[in-house]
Short mmCIF file of C-alpha atoms and ligand atoms in Angstrom, two decimals:
data_model
loop_
_atom_site.label_atom_id
_atom_site.label_comp_id
_atom_site.label_asym_id
_atom_site.label_seq_id
_atom_site.Cartn_x
_atom_site.Cartn_y
_atom_site.Cartn_z
CA MET S 28 14.24 -57.53 -34.22
CA HIS S 29 11.73 -55.60 -36.26
CA ILE S 30 8.74 -53.63 -35.00
CA ASP S 31 5.30 -54.82 -35.98
CA ALA S 32 3.30 -52.18 -34.11
CA LEU S 33 4.13 -48.94 -32.31
CA THR S 34 1.87 -46.86 -30.08
CA LEU S 35 2.90 -43.51 -28.69
CA THR S 36 1.03 -41.73 -25.93
CA ASP S 37 1.81 -38.14 -24.90
CA PHE S 38 5.16 -38.36 -26.68
CA ARG S 39 6.25 -34.88 -27.99
CA ASN S 40 3.36 -33.63 -30.16
CA PHE S 41 1.64 -37.01 -30.36
CA LYS S 42 -1.40 -37.38 -28.08
CA GLU S 43 -1.85 -40.83 -29.28
CA ALA S 44 -0.40 -42.37 -32.46
CA LYS S 45 -0.54 -45.93 -33.73
CA LEU S 46 1.26 -47.42 -36.65
CA SER S 47 1.95 -50.88 -38.04
CA PRO S 48 5.30 -50.65 -39.83
CA GLU S 49 6.44 -52.75 -42.72
CA ARG S 50 9.04 -55.48 -42.10
CA GLN S 51 11.58 -53.61 -44.19
CA ILE S 52 11.18 -50.05 -45.53
CA ASN S 53 9.03 -47.38 -43.91
CA LEU S 54 8.80 -43.82 -45.14
CA ILE S 55 7.74 -41.10 -42.74
CA ILE S 56 6.54 -38.12 -44.69
CA GLY S 57 5.37 -34.74 -43.36
CA ASP S 58 5.92 -30.97 -43.25
CA ASN S 59 8.33 -29.24 -40.93
CA GLY S 60 7.25 -29.57 -37.34
CA SER S 61 4.74 -32.31 -38.06
CA GLY S 62 6.44 -34.99 -35.86
CA LYS S 63 8.68 -37.07 -38.18
CA THR S 64 11.78 -36.74 -36.04
CA SER S 65 9.74 -37.37 -32.92
CA LEU S 66 8.51 -40.61 -34.38
CA LEU S 67 12.07 -41.79 -35.01
CA GLU S 68 13.06 -40.53 -31.57
CA SER S 69 10.45 -42.77 -29.94
CA ILE S 70 12.02 -45.91 -31.51
CA TYR S 71 15.47 -44.62 -30.54
CA CYS S 72 14.24 -44.28 -26.93
CA LEU S 73 13.27 -47.95 -26.89
CA GLY S 74 16.80 -48.88 -27.87
CA SER S 75 18.72 -46.47 -25.67
CA GLY S 76 16.44 -45.15 -22.91
CA ARG S 77 17.03 -41.59 -23.94
CA SER S 78 16.57 -39.18 -26.76
CA PHE S 79 19.25 -38.25 -29.36
CA ARG S 80 18.11 -34.59 -29.15
CA PRO S 81 19.43 -32.09 -26.62
CA GLY S 82 17.28 -31.37 -23.56
CA THR S 83 15.87 -33.32 -20.68
CA HIS S 84 13.42 -36.24 -20.67
CA LYS S 85 10.75 -33.77 -19.43
CA GLN S 86 10.79 -32.10 -22.82
CA ILE S 87 9.75 -35.33 -24.47
CA ILE S 88 6.58 -35.53 -22.47
CA ARG S 89 3.70 -33.80 -24.29
CA HIS S 90 3.01 -30.33 -22.92
CA ASP S 91 0.57 -30.27 -20.02
CA THR S 92 0.63 -34.05 -19.52
CA PHE S 93 2.46 -36.00 -16.83
CA SER S 94 4.12 -38.93 -18.60
CA PHE S 95 4.85 -40.42 -22.03
CA THR S 96 4.47 -44.07 -23.01
CA ILE S 97 5.99 -45.94 -25.92
CA PHE S 98 4.61 -49.38 -26.55
CA ALA S 99 5.88 -51.68 -29.26
CA ARG S 100 5.24 -55.20 -30.49
CA GLY S 101 8.05 -56.85 -32.40
CA THR S 102 9.36 -60.10 -33.82
CA ASP S 103 12.88 -61.34 -33.33
CA GLU S 104 15.01 -63.31 -35.84
CA GLN S 105 13.78 -66.64 -34.41
CA GLY S 106 10.20 -65.54 -35.08
CA ASP S 107 9.48 -65.06 -31.40
CA LYS S 108 7.06 -62.18 -30.53
CA HIS S 109 7.99 -59.55 -27.93
CA THR S 110 6.25 -56.62 -26.30
CA LEU S 111 8.09 -53.63 -24.98
CA GLY S 112 6.81 -50.76 -22.86
CA PHE S 113 8.70 -47.62 -21.80
CA GLN S 114 7.07 -44.95 -19.66
CA ARG S 115 8.65 -41.93 -18.06
CA ASP S 116 6.95 -39.27 -15.94
CA ARG S 117 7.83 -35.66 -15.05
CA GLU S 118 9.28 -36.77 -11.70
CA GLY S 119 11.73 -39.07 -13.46
CA LEU S 120 10.02 -42.36 -12.59
CA VAL S 121 10.72 -44.91 -15.35
CA LYS S 122 8.78 -48.10 -16.00
CA ILE S 123 10.11 -50.61 -18.42
CA ARG S 124 8.23 -53.71 -19.36
CA VAL S 125 9.63 -56.51 -21.48
CA ASP S 126 7.18 -59.21 -22.49
CA GLY S 127 4.78 -58.01 -19.81
CA ASP S 128 7.31 -58.13 -16.93
CA LEU S 129 8.57 -55.03 -15.21
CA VAL S 130 12.36 -54.98 -15.51
CA ARG S 131 14.88 -52.95 -13.51
CA ARG S 132 17.65 -52.67 -16.00
CA PHE S 133 17.40 -50.82 -19.22
CA GLY S 134 19.79 -53.25 -20.89
CA GLN S 135 17.10 -55.94 -20.92
CA MET S 136 15.09 -53.83 -23.33
CA ALA S 137 18.03 -52.36 -25.19
CA LYS S 138 19.41 -55.73 -26.20
CA LEU S 139 16.18 -56.54 -28.07
CA VAL S 140 16.17 -53.25 -29.97
CA PRO S 141 19.53 -52.43 -31.42
CA VAL S 142 18.98 -49.08 -33.15
CA GLN S 143 21.31 -47.25 -35.58
CA LEU S 144 20.55 -43.60 -36.07
CA MET S 145 21.54 -41.35 -38.96
CA THR S 146 20.62 -37.66 -38.78
CA PRO S 147 22.50 -34.62 -40.10
CA GLU S 148 24.08 -34.38 -36.68
CA THR S 149 25.54 -37.89 -36.74
CA VAL S 150 28.78 -36.51 -38.27
CA GLU S 151 29.52 -35.51 -34.63
CA LEU S 152 30.76 -39.14 -34.37
CA VAL S 153 33.84 -37.76 -36.17
CA LEU S 154 33.72 -34.06 -35.32
CA GLY S 155 32.69 -34.32 -31.67
CA GLY S 156 34.61 -35.41 -28.66
CA PRO S 157 36.12 -38.91 -28.03
CA LYS S 158 33.23 -39.82 -25.65
CA LEU S 159 30.92 -40.22 -28.65
CA ARG S 160 33.36 -42.62 -30.30
CA ARG S 161 33.72 -44.63 -27.08
CA GLN S 162 29.91 -44.83 -26.91
CA PHE S 163 29.78 -46.03 -30.48
CA LEU S 164 32.36 -48.68 -29.72
CA ASP S 165 30.58 -49.75 -26.52
CA TRP S 166 27.27 -50.02 -28.41
CA GLY S 167 28.87 -52.51 -30.75
CA VAL S 168 30.60 -54.56 -28.02
CA PHE S 169 27.43 -54.64 -25.87
CA HIS S 170 25.16 -55.85 -28.69
CA VAL S 171 27.60 -58.55 -29.77
CA GLU S 172 28.39 -59.57 -26.19
CA HIS S 173 25.64 -58.60 -23.68
CA ARG S 174 27.71 -59.45 -20.63
CA TYR S 175 30.00 -56.52 -21.52
CA ILE S 176 27.54 -54.26 -19.77
CA GLU S 177 28.77 -55.58 -16.42
CA ALA S 178 32.39 -54.75 -17.21
CA ILE S 179 31.72 -51.25 -18.60
CA THR S 180 29.25 -50.17 -15.87
CA GLY S 181 31.57 -51.71 -13.22
CA PHE S 182 34.53 -49.84 -14.68
CA ASN S 183 32.67 -46.54 -14.76
CA HIS S 184 31.72 -46.95 -11.12
CA VAL S 185 35.30 -47.78 -10.09
CA LEU S 186 36.58 -44.81 -12.12
CA LYS S 187 34.34 -42.44 -10.15
CA GLN S 188 35.57 -43.92 -6.80
CA ARG S 189 39.20 -43.69 -7.86
CA ASN S 190 38.88 -40.18 -9.17
CA SER S 191 37.21 -39.04 -5.96
CA LEU S 192 40.17 -40.47 -3.91
CA LEU S 193 42.73 -39.00 -6.26
CA LYS S 194 41.00 -35.67 -5.99
CA GLN S 195 41.23 -35.78 -2.22
CA ARG S 196 44.88 -36.85 -2.57
CA LEU S 197 44.36 -39.66 -0.09
CA GLN S 198 46.72 -42.59 -0.11
CA SER S 199 45.23 -45.44 1.85
CA SER S 200 44.39 -49.11 1.65
CA GLU S 201 41.15 -47.90 0.08
CA SER S 202 43.07 -46.37 -2.84
CA ALA S 203 45.00 -49.60 -3.37
CA TYR S 204 41.69 -51.52 -3.42
CA TRP S 205 40.13 -49.23 -6.03
CA GLU S 206 43.29 -49.17 -8.12
CA ALA S 207 43.36 -53.00 -8.23
CA LYS S 208 39.65 -53.02 -9.31
CA PHE S 209 40.44 -50.31 -11.86
CA VAL S 210 43.20 -52.39 -13.40
CA GLU S 211 41.10 -55.56 -13.43
CA LEU S 212 37.99 -54.03 -15.07
CA GLY S 213 39.99 -51.61 -17.21
CA GLU S 214 41.99 -54.42 -18.82
CA GLN S 215 38.73 -56.34 -19.38
CA VAL S 216 36.99 -53.37 -21.05
CA ALA S 217 39.99 -52.76 -23.25
CA LYS S 218 40.24 -56.42 -24.28
CA GLU S 219 36.58 -56.63 -25.21
CA ARG S 220 36.82 -53.40 -27.27
CA LYS S 221 39.94 -54.62 -28.97
CA GLY S 222 38.30 -57.97 -29.91
CA TYR S 223 35.33 -56.14 -31.33
CA TRP S 224 37.46 -53.67 -33.25
CA ASN S 225 39.68 -56.34 -34.75
CA GLY S 226 36.61 -57.96 -36.34
CA PHE S 227 34.78 -54.74 -37.25
CA GLU S 228 37.52 -52.65 -38.77
CA PRO S 229 38.28 -54.89 -41.86
CA VAL S 230 34.57 -55.00 -42.74
CA LEU S 231 34.46 -51.20 -42.45
CA GLN S 232 37.50 -50.86 -44.72
CA GLU S 233 35.70 -52.84 -47.44
CA ARG S 234 32.64 -50.57 -47.25
CA LEU S 235 34.80 -47.46 -47.34
CA LYS S 236 36.57 -48.68 -50.50
CA HIS S 237 33.12 -48.70 -52.16
CA PHE S 238 31.76 -45.48 -50.62
CA LEU S 239 34.86 -43.27 -50.84
CA PRO S 240 37.30 -45.05 -53.18
CA GLN S 241 39.48 -41.97 -53.65
CA TYR S 242 40.84 -42.24 -50.09
CA GLN S 243 42.86 -44.78 -48.12
CA PHE S 244 41.58 -44.85 -44.60
CA LYS S 245 43.40 -45.90 -41.48
CA ILE S 246 41.27 -46.21 -38.34
CA GLN S 247 43.09 -47.20 -35.21
CA LEU S 248 41.72 -47.96 -31.81
CA LYS S 249 43.87 -46.35 -29.09
CA GLN S 250 43.13 -48.22 -25.87
CA GLY S 251 43.74 -45.27 -23.52
CA TRP S 252 47.32 -45.98 -22.46
CA ASP S 253 50.63 -46.96 -24.03
CA ALA S 254 50.03 -50.17 -25.98
CA GLU S 255 53.44 -51.52 -24.88
CA LEU S 256 52.47 -51.43 -21.22
CA THR S 257 49.93 -53.22 -19.00
CA LEU S 258 47.44 -50.88 -17.36
CA ARG S 259 49.22 -51.52 -14.01
CA GLU S 260 52.54 -50.38 -15.54
CA ALA S 261 50.94 -47.33 -17.19
CA ILE S 262 49.41 -46.28 -13.84
CA GLU S 263 52.82 -46.69 -12.13
CA ARG S 264 54.53 -44.54 -14.80
CA ASN S 265 51.81 -41.85 -14.47
CA LYS S 266 51.50 -41.94 -10.70
CA SER S 267 52.84 -38.49 -9.92
CA ALA S 268 50.95 -36.90 -12.83
CA GLU S 269 47.66 -38.53 -11.66
CA GLU S 270 48.29 -37.30 -8.12
CA ARG S 271 49.03 -33.82 -9.41
CA TYR S 272 45.94 -33.64 -11.65
CA GLY S 273 43.66 -35.42 -9.13
CA HIS S 274 42.15 -37.82 -11.62
CA ALA S 275 42.98 -40.95 -13.60
CA ILE S 276 44.79 -39.95 -16.77
CA VAL S 277 45.31 -43.45 -18.16
CA GLY S 278 42.71 -46.20 -18.70
CA PRO S 279 39.96 -47.19 -21.10
CA HIS S 280 38.03 -43.96 -20.28
CA LYS S 281 40.68 -42.26 -22.42
CA ALA S 282 40.28 -44.64 -25.41
CA GLU S 283 40.03 -42.99 -28.81
CA LEU S 284 39.59 -43.88 -32.48
CA LYS S 285 42.21 -42.21 -34.62
CA MET S 286 40.89 -41.78 -38.13
CA THR S 287 42.92 -40.71 -41.13
CA ALA S 288 42.32 -40.53 -44.90
CA ASN S 289 45.45 -40.56 -47.13
CA GLY S 290 47.49 -39.95 -43.99
CA GLU S 291 45.59 -36.84 -42.83
CA ASP S 292 43.01 -36.43 -40.07
CA VAL S 293 39.59 -37.16 -41.65
CA LYS S 294 38.22 -33.96 -40.11
CA ALA S 295 40.77 -31.94 -42.05
CA ILE S 296 40.59 -33.68 -45.41
CA LEU S 297 36.97 -34.85 -46.00
CA SER S 298 34.26 -32.43 -47.14
CA ARG S 299 31.06 -32.17 -45.14
CA GLY S 300 29.21 -34.51 -47.54
CA GLN S 301 32.11 -36.95 -47.59
CA LEU S 302 32.16 -36.93 -43.76
CA LYS S 303 28.47 -37.81 -43.81
CA LEU S 304 29.06 -40.68 -46.17
CA PHE S 305 32.03 -41.81 -44.03
CA VAL S 306 29.82 -41.84 -40.97
CA ALA S 307 27.02 -43.56 -42.93
CA ALA S 308 29.54 -46.36 -43.83
CA ILE S 309 30.41 -46.79 -40.12
CA LYS S 310 26.73 -46.94 -39.14
CA VAL S 311 25.66 -49.36 -41.87
CA VAL S 312 28.62 -51.61 -41.14
CA GLN S 313 27.96 -51.62 -37.38
CA GLY S 314 24.49 -53.10 -38.11
CA GLU S 315 25.83 -55.58 -40.68
CA TYR S 316 28.58 -56.67 -38.35
CA LEU S 317 26.14 -57.22 -35.54
CA PHE S 318 24.05 -59.38 -37.84
CA ALA S 319 27.04 -61.35 -39.07
CA GLN S 320 28.16 -62.03 -35.48
CA THR S 321 24.85 -62.74 -33.76
CA GLY S 322 22.14 -63.13 -36.38
CA VAL S 323 20.38 -60.10 -34.78
CA GLN S 324 19.16 -57.30 -37.10
CA CYS S 325 19.21 -53.74 -35.96
CA ILE S 326 16.67 -51.07 -36.85
CA TYR S 327 17.97 -48.14 -38.94
CA LEU S 328 16.46 -44.69 -38.31
CA VAL S 329 17.39 -42.17 -41.03
CA ASP S 330 16.30 -38.55 -40.63
CA ASP S 331 16.80 -36.33 -43.63
CA ILE S 332 18.67 -38.78 -45.89
CA THR S 333 19.21 -36.26 -48.67
CA ALA S 334 20.82 -33.51 -46.64
CA GLU S 335 24.40 -32.82 -47.77
CA LEU S 336 24.68 -35.92 -49.99
CA ASP S 337 24.81 -35.76 -53.72
CA ALA S 338 22.79 -38.19 -55.92
CA ASP S 339 25.66 -40.70 -56.22
CA SER S 340 26.27 -40.75 -52.45
CA GLN S 341 22.58 -41.04 -51.71
CA GLN S 342 22.42 -43.99 -54.06
CA LYS S 343 25.32 -45.74 -52.40
CA PHE S 344 23.92 -45.18 -48.92
CA CYS S 345 20.43 -46.29 -49.82
CA GLU S 346 21.66 -49.39 -51.63
CA ALA S 347 23.74 -50.34 -48.64
CA LEU S 348 20.79 -49.75 -46.28
CA ILE S 349 18.42 -51.86 -48.38
CA ALA S 350 20.93 -54.65 -48.75
CA THR S 351 21.09 -55.06 -44.95
CA LYS S 352 17.45 -56.27 -45.14
CA ALA S 353 16.98 -54.66 -41.73
CA GLN S 354 13.92 -52.58 -40.88
CA LEU S 355 14.32 -48.96 -41.99
CA PHE S 356 12.48 -45.80 -41.00
CA VAL S 357 13.27 -42.95 -43.36
CA SER S 358 11.88 -39.49 -42.94
CA ALA S 359 11.39 -36.82 -45.59
CA ILE S 360 9.28 -33.76 -46.23
CA ASN S 361 7.93 -35.25 -49.41
CA LYS S 362 8.35 -38.55 -51.19
CA GLY S 363 9.74 -36.89 -54.32
CA GLU S 364 12.97 -35.80 -52.60
CA LEU S 365 13.89 -39.39 -51.75
CA PRO S 366 16.13 -41.45 -54.05
CA ASP S 367 14.12 -43.73 -56.44
CA ILE S 368 15.76 -46.81 -55.09
CA ILE S 369 14.08 -46.25 -51.75
CA THR S 370 10.64 -45.22 -53.02
CA SER S 371 10.40 -47.91 -55.73
CA ALA S 372 11.19 -50.73 -53.25
CA ASP S 373 8.43 -52.46 -51.35
CA THR S 374 7.61 -49.70 -48.89
CA LYS S 375 4.98 -48.54 -46.45
CA MET S 376 4.40 -44.82 -46.30
CA PHE S 377 3.12 -42.91 -43.30
CA HIS S 378 1.98 -39.35 -43.35
CA VAL S 379 2.60 -37.28 -40.25
CA GLU S 380 0.55 -34.14 -39.66
CA HIS S 381 0.11 -32.14 -36.45
CA GLY S 382 0.94 -35.12 -34.23
CA THR S 383 -1.26 -37.65 -36.09
CA VAL S 384 0.00 -40.51 -38.24
CA LYS S 385 -1.87 -41.92 -41.21
CA GLU S 386 -0.82 -44.92 -43.29
CA LEU S 387 -0.97 -44.05 -46.99
N1 ATP G 419 6.89 -31.93 -25.34
C1 ATP G 419 6.21 -31.47 -26.43
N2 ATP G 419 4.87 -31.40 -26.39
C2 ATP G 419 4.19 -30.98 -27.48
N3 ATP G 419 4.80 -30.65 -28.63
C3 ATP G 419 6.14 -30.77 -28.71
C4 ATP G 419 6.94 -31.17 -27.61
N4 ATP G 419 8.22 -31.21 -28.01
C5 ATP G 419 8.25 -30.78 -29.30
N5 ATP G 419 6.98 -30.51 -29.71
C6 ATP G 419 6.56 -30.07 -31.05
O1 ATP G 419 6.48 -31.23 -31.89
C7 ATP G 419 6.59 -30.86 -33.22
C8 ATP G 419 7.31 -31.96 -34.00
O2 ATP G 419 8.69 -31.82 -34.00
P1 ATP G 419 9.59 -32.69 -34.93
O3 ATP G 419 10.99 -32.26 -34.67
O4 ATP G 419 9.31 -34.16 -34.66
O5 ATP G 419 9.13 -32.33 -36.37
P2 ATP G 419 9.70 -32.77 -37.82
O6 ATP G 419 8.51 -33.29 -38.53
O7 ATP G 419 10.81 -33.71 -37.66
O8 ATP G 419 10.14 -31.38 -38.38
P3 ATP G 419 11.34 -30.94 -39.38
O9 ATP G 419 10.93 -31.38 -40.74
O10 ATP G 419 11.35 -29.48 -39.28
O11 ATP G 419 12.61 -31.56 -38.88
C9 ATP G 419 7.24 -29.50 -33.23
O12 ATP G 419 6.32 -28.56 -33.73
C10 ATP G 419 7.57 -29.19 -31.79
O13 ATP G 419 7.37 -27.87 -31.39
#
């Protein structure tokens, strides 16, 4: 989908802001603290229900007001029009409207707005903990196969129940019940992730050959238990350790992506700028792969595109972004710092100043 109109009310430093973005490239220009990141953050919230910045949802609500609202009109790949509304107040009450109807589950909005975010912090996908890589994987699986949300939320619920019983060191018919559910949903989650990864990884390899040709990458999905065993067998083998630790030590909640370049951990061998380009490749390909599988375009949000990337890397990244033909929102302090390829394309430019947005 792409966004045709966006209205923010009491969101961060925006009292009210309205913009009508371009179908493809949108540049968000403004000084430090003007609201560029907040604008990207509002679109991210539509796609994920939360911010990408640290802090609570209360910090998103404009100071001295009670709730924020994000309203968007968009068009999907079939040409159908949609309206989306997302409101959250200081007491945590959330209202989500899709095409005018109040919906209970966030997934109903998220599936219409697949968003890929690139900020200087996105390298955490490699440097941070495995949870971030599992979230990245689950984003991809969910957007290609929406029913995955039932398996993953079901599994997370069962994991909590099982961990609570393991912690109490209770062996009962209840434990056997949750263990059986854990195996059933755990195998399902792992199977869906594997299916996604098998399709995604070769496409990523192609992009990496272009972005970072000096390295040979190997990126393997580790499912969270010994690949030679079924989940049931892995649990049996680890029974005494799980009882000792008081939580489940095997299962898809332990899945990980192992990433090496020329045989070494990417964290140890790639420079900071190369890591950024590596993550940029992953992000671009995740959107491209989604489009190839489903015909659905994601929206790319890029904050501070130039940070840590040299001219050649910026060029490669921007070319790849433009080639997706997806809608882009790119922020910068001034237009001059952006690569020519982005500014000379057919773009719309917005100037952000003290919480107001003007189309230039
Ligand atoms: N809840 C809030 N209410 C009012 N203002 C807020 C709130 N949260 C943040 N702000 C202010 O909003 C402004 C915009 O911040 P934002 O991070 O979007 O700026 P930016 O244009 O991306 O800046 P930079 O170029 O420095 O990254 C900041 O001055 C910040 O203090």
